[in-house]
mmCIF file of C-alpha atoms and ligand atoms in Angstrom:
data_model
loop_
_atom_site.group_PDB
_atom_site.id
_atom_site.type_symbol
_atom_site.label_atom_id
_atom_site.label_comp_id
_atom_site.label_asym_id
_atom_site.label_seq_id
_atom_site.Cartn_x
_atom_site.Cartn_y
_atom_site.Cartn_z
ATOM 1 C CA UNK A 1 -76.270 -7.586 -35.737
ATOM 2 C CA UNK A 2 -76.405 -4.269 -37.123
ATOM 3 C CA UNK A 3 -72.704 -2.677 -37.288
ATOM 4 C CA UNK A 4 -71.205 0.079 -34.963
ATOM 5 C CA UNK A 5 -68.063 1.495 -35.869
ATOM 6 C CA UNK A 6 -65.535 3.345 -33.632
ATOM 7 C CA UNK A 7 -63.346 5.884 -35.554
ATOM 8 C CA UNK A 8 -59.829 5.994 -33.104
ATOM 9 C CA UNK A 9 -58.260 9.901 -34.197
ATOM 10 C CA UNK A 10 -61.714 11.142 -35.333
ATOM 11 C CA UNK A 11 -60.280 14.880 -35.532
ATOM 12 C CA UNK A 12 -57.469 14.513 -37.377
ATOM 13 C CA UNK A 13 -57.427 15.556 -40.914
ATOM 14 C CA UNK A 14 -58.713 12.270 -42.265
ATOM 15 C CA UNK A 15 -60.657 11.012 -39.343
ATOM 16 C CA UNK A 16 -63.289 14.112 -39.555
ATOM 17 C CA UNK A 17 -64.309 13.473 -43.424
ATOM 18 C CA UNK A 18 -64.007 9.793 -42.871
ATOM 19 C CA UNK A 19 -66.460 9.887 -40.093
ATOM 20 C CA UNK A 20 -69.105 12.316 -41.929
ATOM 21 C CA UNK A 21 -68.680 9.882 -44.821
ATOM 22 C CA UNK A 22 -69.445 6.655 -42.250
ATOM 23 C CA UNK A 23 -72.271 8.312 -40.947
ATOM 24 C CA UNK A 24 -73.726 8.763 -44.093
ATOM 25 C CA UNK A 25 -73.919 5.457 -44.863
ATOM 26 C CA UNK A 26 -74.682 3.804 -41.360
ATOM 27 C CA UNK A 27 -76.223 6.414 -39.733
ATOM 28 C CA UNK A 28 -74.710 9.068 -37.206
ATOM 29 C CA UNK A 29 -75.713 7.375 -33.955
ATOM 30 C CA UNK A 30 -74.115 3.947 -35.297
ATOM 31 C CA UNK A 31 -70.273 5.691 -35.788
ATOM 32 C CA UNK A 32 -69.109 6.962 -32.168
ATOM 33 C CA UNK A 33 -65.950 9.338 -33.306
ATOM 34 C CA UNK A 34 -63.250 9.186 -30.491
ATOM 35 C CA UNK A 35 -60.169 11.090 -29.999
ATOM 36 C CA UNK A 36 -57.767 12.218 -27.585
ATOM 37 C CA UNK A 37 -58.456 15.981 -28.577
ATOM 38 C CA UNK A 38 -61.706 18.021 -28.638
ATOM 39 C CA UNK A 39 -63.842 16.684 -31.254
ATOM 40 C CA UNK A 40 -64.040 18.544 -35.119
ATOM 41 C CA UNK A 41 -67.134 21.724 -34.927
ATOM 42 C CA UNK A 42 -67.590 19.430 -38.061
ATOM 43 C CA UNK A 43 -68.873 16.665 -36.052
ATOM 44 C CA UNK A 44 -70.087 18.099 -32.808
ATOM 45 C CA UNK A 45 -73.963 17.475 -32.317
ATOM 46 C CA UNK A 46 -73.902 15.014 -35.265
ATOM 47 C CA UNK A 47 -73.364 11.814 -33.828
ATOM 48 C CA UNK A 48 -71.742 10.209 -30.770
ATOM 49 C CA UNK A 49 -68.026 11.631 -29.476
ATOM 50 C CA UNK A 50 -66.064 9.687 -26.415
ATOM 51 C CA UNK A 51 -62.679 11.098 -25.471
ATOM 52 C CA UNK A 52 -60.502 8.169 -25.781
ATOM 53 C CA UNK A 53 -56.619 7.668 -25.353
ATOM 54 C CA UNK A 54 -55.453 4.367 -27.827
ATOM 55 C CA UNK A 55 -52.429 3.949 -25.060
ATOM 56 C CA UNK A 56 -55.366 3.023 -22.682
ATOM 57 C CA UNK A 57 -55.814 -0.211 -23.532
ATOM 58 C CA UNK A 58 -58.266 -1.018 -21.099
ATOM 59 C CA UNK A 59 -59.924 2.022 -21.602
ATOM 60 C CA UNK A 60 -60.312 1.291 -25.259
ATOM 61 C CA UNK A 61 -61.572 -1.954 -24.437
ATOM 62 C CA UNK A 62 -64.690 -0.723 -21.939
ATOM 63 C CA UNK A 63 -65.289 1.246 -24.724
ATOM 64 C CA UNK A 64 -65.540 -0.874 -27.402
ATOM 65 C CA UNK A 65 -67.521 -3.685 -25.219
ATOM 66 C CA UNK A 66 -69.558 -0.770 -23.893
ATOM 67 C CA UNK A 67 -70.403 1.356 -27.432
ATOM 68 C CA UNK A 68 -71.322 -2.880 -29.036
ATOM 69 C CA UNK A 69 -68.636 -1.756 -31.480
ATOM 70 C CA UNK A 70 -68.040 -3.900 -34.686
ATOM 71 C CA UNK A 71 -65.547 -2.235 -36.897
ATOM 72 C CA UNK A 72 -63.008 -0.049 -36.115
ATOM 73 C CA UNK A 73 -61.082 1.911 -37.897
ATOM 74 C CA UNK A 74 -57.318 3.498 -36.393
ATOM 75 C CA UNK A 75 -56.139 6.439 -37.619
ATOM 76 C CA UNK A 76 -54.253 8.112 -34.483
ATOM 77 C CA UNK A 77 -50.779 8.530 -35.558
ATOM 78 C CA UNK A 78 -47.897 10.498 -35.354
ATOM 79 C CA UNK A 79 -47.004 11.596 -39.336
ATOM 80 C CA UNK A 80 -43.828 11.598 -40.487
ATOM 81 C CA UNK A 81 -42.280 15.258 -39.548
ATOM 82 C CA UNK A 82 -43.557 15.205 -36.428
ATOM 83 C CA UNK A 83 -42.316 11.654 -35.696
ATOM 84 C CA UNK A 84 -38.445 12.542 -36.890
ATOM 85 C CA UNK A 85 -38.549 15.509 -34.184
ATOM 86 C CA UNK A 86 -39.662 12.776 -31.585
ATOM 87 C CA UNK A 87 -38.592 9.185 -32.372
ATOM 88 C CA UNK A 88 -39.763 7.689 -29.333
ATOM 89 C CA UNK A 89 -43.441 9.308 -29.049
ATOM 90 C CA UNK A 90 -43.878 8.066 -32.951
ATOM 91 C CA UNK A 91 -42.810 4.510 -32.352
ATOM 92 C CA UNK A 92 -44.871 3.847 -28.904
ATOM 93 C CA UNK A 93 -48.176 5.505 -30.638
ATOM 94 C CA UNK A 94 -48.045 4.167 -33.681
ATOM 95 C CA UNK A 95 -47.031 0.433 -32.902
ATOM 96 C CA UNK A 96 -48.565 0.111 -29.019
ATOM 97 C CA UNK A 97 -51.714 2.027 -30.362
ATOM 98 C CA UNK A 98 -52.037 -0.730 -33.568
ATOM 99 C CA UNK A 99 -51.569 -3.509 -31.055
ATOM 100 C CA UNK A 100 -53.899 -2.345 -28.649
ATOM 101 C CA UNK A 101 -56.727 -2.328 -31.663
ATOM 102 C CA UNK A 102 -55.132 -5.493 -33.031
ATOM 103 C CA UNK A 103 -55.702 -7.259 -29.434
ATOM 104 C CA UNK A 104 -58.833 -5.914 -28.539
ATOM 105 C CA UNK A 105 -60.334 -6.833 -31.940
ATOM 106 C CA UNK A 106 -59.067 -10.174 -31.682
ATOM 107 C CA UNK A 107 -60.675 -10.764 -28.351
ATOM 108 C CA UNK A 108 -64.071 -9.142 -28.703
ATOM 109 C CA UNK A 109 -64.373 -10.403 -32.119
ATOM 110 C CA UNK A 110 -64.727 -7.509 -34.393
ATOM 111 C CA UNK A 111 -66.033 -7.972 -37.676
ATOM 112 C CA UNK A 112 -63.588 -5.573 -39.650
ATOM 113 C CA UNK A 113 -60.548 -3.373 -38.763
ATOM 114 C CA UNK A 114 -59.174 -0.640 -40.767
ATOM 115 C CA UNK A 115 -55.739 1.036 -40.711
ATOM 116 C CA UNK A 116 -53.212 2.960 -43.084
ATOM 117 C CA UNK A 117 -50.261 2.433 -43.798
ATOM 118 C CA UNK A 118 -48.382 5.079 -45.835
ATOM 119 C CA UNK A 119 -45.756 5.623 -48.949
ATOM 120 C CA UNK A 120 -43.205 6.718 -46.202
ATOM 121 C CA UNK A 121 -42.714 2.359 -46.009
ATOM 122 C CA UNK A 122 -41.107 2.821 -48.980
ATOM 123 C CA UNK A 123 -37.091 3.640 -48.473
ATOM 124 C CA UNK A 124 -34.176 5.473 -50.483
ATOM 125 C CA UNK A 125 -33.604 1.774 -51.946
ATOM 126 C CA UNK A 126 -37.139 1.333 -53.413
ATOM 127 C CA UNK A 127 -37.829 2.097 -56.997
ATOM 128 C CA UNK A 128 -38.557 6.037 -57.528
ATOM 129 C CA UNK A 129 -41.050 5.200 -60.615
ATOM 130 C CA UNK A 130 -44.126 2.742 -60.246
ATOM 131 C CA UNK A 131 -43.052 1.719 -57.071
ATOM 132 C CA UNK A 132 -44.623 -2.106 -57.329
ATOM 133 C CA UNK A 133 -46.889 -3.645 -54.581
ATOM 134 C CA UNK A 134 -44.108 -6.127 -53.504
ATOM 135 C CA UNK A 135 -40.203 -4.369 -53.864
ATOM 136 C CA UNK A 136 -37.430 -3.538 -51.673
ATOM 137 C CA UNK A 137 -38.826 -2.251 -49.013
ATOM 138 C CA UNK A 138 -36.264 -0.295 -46.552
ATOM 139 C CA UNK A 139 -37.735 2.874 -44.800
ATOM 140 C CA UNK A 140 -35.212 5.682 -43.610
ATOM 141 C CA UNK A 141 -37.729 7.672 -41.088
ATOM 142 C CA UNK A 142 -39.197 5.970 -37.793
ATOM 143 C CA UNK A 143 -42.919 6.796 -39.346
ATOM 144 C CA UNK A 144 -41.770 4.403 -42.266
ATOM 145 C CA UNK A 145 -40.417 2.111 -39.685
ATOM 146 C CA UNK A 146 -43.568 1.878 -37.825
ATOM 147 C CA UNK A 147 -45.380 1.900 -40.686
ATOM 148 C CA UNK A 148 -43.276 -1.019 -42.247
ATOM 149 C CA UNK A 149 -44.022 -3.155 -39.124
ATOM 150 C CA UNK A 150 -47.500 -2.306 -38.607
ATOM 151 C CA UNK A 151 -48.280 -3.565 -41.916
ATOM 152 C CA UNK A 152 -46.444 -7.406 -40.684
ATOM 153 C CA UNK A 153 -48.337 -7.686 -37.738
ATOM 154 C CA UNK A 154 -51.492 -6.560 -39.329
ATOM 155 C CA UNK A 155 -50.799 -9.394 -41.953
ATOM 156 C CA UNK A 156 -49.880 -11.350 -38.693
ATOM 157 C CA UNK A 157 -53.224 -11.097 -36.979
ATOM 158 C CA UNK A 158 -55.152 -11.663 -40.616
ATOM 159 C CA UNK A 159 -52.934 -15.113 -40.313
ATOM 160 C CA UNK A 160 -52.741 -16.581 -37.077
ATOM 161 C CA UNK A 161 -55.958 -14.851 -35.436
ATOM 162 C CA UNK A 162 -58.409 -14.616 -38.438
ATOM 163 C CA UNK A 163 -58.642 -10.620 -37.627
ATOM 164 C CA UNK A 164 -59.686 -9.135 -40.876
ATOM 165 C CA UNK A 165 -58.008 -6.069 -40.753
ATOM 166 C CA UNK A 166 -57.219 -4.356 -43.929
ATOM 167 C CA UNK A 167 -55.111 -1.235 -44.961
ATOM 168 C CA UNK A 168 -53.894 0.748 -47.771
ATOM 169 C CA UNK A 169 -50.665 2.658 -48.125
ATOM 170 C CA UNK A 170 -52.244 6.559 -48.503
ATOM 171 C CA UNK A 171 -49.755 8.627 -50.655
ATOM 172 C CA UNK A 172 -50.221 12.352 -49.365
ATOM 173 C CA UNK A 173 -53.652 13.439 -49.024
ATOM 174 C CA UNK A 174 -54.873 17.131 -49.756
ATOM 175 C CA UNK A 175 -57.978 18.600 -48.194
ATOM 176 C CA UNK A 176 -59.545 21.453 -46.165
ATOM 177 C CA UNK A 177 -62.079 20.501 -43.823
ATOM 178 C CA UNK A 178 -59.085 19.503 -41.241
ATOM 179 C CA UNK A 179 -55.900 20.555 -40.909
ATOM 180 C CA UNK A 180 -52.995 18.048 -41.723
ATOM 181 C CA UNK A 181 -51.129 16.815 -38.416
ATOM 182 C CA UNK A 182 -47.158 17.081 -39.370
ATOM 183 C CA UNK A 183 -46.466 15.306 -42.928
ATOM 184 C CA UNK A 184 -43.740 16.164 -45.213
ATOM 185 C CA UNK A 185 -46.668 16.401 -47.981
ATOM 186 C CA UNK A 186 -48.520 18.943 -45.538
ATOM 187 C CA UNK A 187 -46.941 21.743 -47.677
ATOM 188 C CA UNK A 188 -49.654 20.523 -50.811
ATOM 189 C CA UNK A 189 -51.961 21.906 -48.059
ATOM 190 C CA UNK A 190 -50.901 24.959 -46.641
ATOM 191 C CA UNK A 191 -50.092 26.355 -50.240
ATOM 192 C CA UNK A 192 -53.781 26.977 -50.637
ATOM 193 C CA UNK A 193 -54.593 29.097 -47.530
ATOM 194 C CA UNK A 194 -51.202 30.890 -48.503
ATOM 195 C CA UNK A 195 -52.231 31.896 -51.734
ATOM 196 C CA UNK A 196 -55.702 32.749 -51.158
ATOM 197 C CA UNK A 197 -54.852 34.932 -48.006
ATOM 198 C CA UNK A 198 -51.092 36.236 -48.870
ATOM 199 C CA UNK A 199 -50.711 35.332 -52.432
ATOM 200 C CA UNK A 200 -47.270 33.653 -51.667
ATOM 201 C CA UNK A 201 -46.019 30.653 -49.906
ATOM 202 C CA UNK A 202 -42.282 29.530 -48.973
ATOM 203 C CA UNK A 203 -42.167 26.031 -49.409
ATOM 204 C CA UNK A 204 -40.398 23.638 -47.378
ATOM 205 C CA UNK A 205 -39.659 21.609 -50.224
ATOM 206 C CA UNK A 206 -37.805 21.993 -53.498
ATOM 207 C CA UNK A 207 -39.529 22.978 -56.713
ATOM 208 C CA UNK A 208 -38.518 19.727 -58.338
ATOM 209 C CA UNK A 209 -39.567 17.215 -55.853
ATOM 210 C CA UNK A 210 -42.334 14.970 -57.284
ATOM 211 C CA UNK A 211 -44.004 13.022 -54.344
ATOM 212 C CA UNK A 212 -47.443 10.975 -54.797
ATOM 213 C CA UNK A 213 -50.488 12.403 -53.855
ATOM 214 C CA UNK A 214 -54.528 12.286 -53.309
ATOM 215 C CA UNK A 215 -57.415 14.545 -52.820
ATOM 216 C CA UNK A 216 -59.334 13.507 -49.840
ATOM 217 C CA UNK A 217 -62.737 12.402 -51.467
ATOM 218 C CA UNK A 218 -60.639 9.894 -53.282
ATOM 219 C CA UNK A 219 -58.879 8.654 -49.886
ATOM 220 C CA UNK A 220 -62.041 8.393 -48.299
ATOM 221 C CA UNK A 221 -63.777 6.617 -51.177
ATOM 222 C CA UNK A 222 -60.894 4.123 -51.246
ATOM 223 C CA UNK A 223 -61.030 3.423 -47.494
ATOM 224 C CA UNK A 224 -64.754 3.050 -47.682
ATOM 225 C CA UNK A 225 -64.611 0.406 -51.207
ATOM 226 C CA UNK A 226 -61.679 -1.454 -49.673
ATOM 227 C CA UNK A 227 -63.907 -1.719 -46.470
ATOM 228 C CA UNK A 228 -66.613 -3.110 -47.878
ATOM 229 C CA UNK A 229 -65.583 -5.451 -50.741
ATOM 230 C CA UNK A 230 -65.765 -9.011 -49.984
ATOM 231 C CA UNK A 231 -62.834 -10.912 -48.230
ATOM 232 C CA UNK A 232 -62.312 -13.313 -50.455
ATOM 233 C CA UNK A 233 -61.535 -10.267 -52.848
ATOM 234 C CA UNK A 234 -58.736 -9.161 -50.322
ATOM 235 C CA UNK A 235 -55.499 -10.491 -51.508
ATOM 236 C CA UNK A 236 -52.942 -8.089 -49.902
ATOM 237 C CA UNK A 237 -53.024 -8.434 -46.167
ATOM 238 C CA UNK A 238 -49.712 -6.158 -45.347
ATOM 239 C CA UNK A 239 -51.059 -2.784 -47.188
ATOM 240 C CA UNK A 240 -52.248 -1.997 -50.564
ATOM 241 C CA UNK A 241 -50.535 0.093 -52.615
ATOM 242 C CA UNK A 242 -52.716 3.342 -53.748
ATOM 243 C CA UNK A 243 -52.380 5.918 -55.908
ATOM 244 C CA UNK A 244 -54.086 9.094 -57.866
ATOM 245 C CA UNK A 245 -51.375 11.771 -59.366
ATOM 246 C CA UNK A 246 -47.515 13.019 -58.562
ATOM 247 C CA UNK A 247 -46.742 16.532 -59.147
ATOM 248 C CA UNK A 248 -43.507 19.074 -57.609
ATOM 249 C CA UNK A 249 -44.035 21.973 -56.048
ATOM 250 C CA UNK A 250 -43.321 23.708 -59.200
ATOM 251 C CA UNK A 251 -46.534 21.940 -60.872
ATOM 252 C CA UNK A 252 -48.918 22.742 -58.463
ATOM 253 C CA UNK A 253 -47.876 26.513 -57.672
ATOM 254 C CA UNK A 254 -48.697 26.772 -61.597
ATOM 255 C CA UNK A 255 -51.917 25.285 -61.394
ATOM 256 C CA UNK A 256 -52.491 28.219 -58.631
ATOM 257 C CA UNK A 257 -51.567 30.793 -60.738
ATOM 258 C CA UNK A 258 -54.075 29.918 -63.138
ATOM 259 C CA UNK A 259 -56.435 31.071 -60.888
ATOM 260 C CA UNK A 260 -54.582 33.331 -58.760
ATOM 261 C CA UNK A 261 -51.623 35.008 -61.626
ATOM 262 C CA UNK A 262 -50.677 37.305 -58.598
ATOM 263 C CA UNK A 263 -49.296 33.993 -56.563
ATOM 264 C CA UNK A 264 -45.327 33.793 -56.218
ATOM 265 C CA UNK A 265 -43.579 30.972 -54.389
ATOM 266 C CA UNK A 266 -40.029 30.484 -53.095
ATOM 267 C CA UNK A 267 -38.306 27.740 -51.996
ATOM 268 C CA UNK A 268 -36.262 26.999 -48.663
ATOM 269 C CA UNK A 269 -36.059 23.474 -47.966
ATOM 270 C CA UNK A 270 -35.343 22.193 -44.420
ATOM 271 C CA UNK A 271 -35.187 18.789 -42.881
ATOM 272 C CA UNK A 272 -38.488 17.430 -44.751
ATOM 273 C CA UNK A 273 -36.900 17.568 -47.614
ATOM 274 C CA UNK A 274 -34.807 14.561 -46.771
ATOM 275 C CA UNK A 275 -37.954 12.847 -46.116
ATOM 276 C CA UNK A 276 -39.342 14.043 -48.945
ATOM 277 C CA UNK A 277 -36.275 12.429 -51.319
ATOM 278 C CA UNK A 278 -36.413 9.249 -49.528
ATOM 279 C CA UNK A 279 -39.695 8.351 -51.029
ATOM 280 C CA UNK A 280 -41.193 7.029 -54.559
ATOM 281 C CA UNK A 281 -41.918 9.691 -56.962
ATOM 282 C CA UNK A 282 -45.007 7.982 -58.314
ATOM 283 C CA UNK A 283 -46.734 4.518 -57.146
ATOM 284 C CA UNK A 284 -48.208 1.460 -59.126
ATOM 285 C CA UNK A 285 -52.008 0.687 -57.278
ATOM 286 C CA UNK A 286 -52.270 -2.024 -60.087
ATOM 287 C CA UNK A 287 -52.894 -4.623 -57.534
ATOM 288 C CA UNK A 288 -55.885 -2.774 -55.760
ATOM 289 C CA UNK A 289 -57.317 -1.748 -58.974
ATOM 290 C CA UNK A 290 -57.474 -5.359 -60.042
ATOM 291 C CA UNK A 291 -58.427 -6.945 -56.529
ATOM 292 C CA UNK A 292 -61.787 -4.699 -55.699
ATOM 293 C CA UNK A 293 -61.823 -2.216 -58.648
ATOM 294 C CA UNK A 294 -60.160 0.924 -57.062
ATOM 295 C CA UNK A 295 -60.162 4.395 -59.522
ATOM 296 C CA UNK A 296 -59.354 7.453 -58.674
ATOM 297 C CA UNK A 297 -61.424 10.533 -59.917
ATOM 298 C CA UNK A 298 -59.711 13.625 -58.940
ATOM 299 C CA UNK A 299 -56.726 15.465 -61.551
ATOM 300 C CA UNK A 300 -54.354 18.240 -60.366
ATOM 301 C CA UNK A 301 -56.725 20.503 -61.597
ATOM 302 C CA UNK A 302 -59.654 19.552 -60.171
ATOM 303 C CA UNK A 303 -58.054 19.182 -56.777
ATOM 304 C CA UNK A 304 -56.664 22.827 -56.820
ATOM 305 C CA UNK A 305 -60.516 23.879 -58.289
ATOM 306 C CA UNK A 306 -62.141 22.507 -55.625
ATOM 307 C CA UNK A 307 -59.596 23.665 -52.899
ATOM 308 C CA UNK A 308 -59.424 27.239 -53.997
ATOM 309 C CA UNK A 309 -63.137 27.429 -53.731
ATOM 310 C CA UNK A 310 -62.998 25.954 -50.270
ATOM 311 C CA UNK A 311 -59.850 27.293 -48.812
ATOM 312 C CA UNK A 312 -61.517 30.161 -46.970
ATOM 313 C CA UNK A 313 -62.909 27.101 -44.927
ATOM 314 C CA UNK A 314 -59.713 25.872 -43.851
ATOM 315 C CA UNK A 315 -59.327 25.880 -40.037
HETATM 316 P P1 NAD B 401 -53.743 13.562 -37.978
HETATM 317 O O1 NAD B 401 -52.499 13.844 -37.222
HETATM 318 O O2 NAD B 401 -54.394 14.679 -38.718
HETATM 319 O O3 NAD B 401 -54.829 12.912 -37.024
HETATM 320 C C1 NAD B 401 -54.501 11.954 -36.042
HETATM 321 C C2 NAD B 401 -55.505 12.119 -34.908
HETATM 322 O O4 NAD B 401 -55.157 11.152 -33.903
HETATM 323 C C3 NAD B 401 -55.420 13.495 -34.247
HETATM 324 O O5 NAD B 401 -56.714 14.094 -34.189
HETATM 325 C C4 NAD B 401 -54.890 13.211 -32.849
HETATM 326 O O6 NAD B 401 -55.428 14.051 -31.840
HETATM 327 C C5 NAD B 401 -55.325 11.767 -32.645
HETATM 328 N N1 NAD B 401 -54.517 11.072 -31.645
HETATM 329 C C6 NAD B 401 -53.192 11.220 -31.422
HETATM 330 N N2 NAD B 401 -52.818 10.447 -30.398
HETATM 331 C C7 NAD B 401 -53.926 9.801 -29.963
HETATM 332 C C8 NAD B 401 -54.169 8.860 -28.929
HETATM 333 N N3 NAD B 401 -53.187 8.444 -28.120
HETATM 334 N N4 NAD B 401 -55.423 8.376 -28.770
HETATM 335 C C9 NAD B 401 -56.434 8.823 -29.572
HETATM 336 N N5 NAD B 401 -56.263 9.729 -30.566
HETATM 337 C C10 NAD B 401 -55.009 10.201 -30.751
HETATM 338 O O7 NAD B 401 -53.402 12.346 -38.977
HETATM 339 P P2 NAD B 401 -54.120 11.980 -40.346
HETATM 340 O O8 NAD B 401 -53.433 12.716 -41.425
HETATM 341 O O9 NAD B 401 -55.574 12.064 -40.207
HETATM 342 O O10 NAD B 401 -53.647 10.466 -40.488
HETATM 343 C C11 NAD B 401 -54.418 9.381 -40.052
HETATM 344 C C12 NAD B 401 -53.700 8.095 -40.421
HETATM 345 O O11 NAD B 401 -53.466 8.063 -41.832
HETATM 346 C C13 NAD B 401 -52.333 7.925 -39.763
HETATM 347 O O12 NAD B 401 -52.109 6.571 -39.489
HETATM 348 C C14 NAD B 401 -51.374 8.373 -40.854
HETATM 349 O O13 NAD B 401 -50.126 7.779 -40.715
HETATM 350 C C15 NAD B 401 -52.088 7.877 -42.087
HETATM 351 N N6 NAD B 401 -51.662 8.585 -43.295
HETATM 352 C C16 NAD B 401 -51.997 9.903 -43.473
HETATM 353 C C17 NAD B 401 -51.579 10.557 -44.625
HETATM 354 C C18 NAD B 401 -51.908 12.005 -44.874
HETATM 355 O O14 NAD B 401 -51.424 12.586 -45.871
HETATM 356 N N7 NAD B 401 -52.730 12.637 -44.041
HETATM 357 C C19 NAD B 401 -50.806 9.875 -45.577
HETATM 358 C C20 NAD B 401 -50.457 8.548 -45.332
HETATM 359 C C21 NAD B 401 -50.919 7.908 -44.193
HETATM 360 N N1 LIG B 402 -48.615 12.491 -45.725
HETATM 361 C C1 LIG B 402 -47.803 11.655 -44.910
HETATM 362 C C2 LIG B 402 -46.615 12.362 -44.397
HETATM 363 O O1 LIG B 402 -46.112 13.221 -45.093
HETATM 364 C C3 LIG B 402 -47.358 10.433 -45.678
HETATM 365 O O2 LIG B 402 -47.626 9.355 -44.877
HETATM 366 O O3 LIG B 402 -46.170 12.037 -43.333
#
């Protein structure tokens, strides 16, 4: 049978370049984008769009059964700023959406699932270099906490249900075809439209603070790769570990002014920057690198190249 996939948070600021990137390589009318908001301008008139709430369970199932879908991949979530200003609303999404996928793939079948995990698993207590694969693994936010446990009962349904669903842990991912949705690392982001359009930026995050990060054609490659090597490659069934570069504030507002010398930044840290501390400082991806051959291409420079010449862009 000839797959279908169903992206779940299609407009968010990975689920719009993953689902161009799907539809490139099976074909727009064979990946139906879904989401509880209006769909991306990016995506409109390009491929199949159903409004879709992950809480609906049976809802998502109709769907599912309806659209013949064989892989799905979840990315509705609520990010880890967002999800200390509203505990409740992060855990219910994030673990009642996971198990609604989890379920309904189980039931109907589906060949593959797909869903991230994040660096926020790791805690205050985890190693702040390298961070291994397999360490102490304590998360202080309730993203990390969902995140920790979505990870167990993904490796729960690989086990007891033979639901190959696979995940990585994304560090923080930096683009500009979608806005990010409430991360601590959002502010790697919104530095770019700052500088291009006011030539200044106040971060919310201390000059020193190193935090792992990605540019989004890397993230999307890695999601694609992981997706499509074969199972018996698969070793990790909690989350993989993934990883490109680590800079502070201070490194990449330098990397601006290369380009733009007029760009100043201050720094007033608020509540994220807890978060922020609370989190490795650089990740070892050893595992996936050896297991299906992950490399990442993009540098600091190149990621602040390619986003100054898109920034404009940003919505
Ligand atoms: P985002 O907030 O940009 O997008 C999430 C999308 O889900 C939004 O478009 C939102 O409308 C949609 N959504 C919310 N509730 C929904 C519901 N009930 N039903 C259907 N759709 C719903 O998030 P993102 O940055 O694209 O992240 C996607 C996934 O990747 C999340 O699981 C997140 O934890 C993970 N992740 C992201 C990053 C990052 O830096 N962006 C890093 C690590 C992990
Ligand atoms: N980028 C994400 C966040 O900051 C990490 O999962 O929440």
């Amino acid at each position: 049978m000839k797959d279908k996939i169903l992206v779940i948070g299609a407009s968010g600021q990975i689920g719009v370049e993953l689902t161009l990137a799907l539809r490139k390589i099976y074909g727009n009318e064979n990946v139906v984008a879904s989401d509880l908001r209006e769909q991306s301008p990016l995506l409109e008139g390009k491929g199949p769009y159903v409004s879709l709430d992950v809480m609906n369970k049976e809802m998502l199932h109709v769907q599912v059964i309806r659209q013949n879908i064989t892989q799905i991949y979840l990315l509705a979530a609520v990010l880890s700023a967002t999800g200390e200003k509203n505990p409740g609303l992060a855990w219910n999404l994030n673990m009642q959406g996971l198990l609604n996928v989890l379920d309904i793939a189980r039931e109907e079948q589906i060949k593959k699932v797909f869903w991230p995990s994040s660096i926020a698993v790791f805690g205050p207590s985890s190693p702040k270099q390298n961070c291994p694969q397999q360490t102490i693994i304590e998360p202080a936010t309730v993203y990390g906490i969902s995140k920790f446990a979505g990870e167990f009962w993904c490796h729960y349904y690989y086990q007891r249900y033979n639901v190959d669903v696979r995940s990585v842990r994304y560090p923080g991912l930096i683009s500009y075809k979608s806005a990010p949705g409430g991360g601590t690392t959002d502010y790697a982001v919104e530095i770019f439209k700052a500088a291009v359009e006011d030539k200044k930026y106040e971060c919310f995050i201390r000059e020193d603070t190193y935090l792992p990060m990605m540019y989004m054609p890397d993230a999307i490659r890695a999601t694609i790769e992981l997706m499509e090597s074969e199972a018996k490659k698969i070793s990790i069934r909690t989350s993989y570990n993934l990883s490109a570069i680590s800079f502070s504030p201070k490194e990449i507002a330098a990397a601006i002014q290369k380009h733009i010398p007029a760009f100043t930044i201050q720094y007033k840290p608020d509540y994220r920057q807890k978060l922020a501390n609370g989190w490795p400082q650089s990740i070892d991806d050893s595992v996936a690198r050896k297991d299906w051959g992950w490399q990442h291409e993009y540098d600091l420079e190149a990621i602040v190249k390619d986003m100054l010449d898109n920034t404009p862009a940003i919505n």
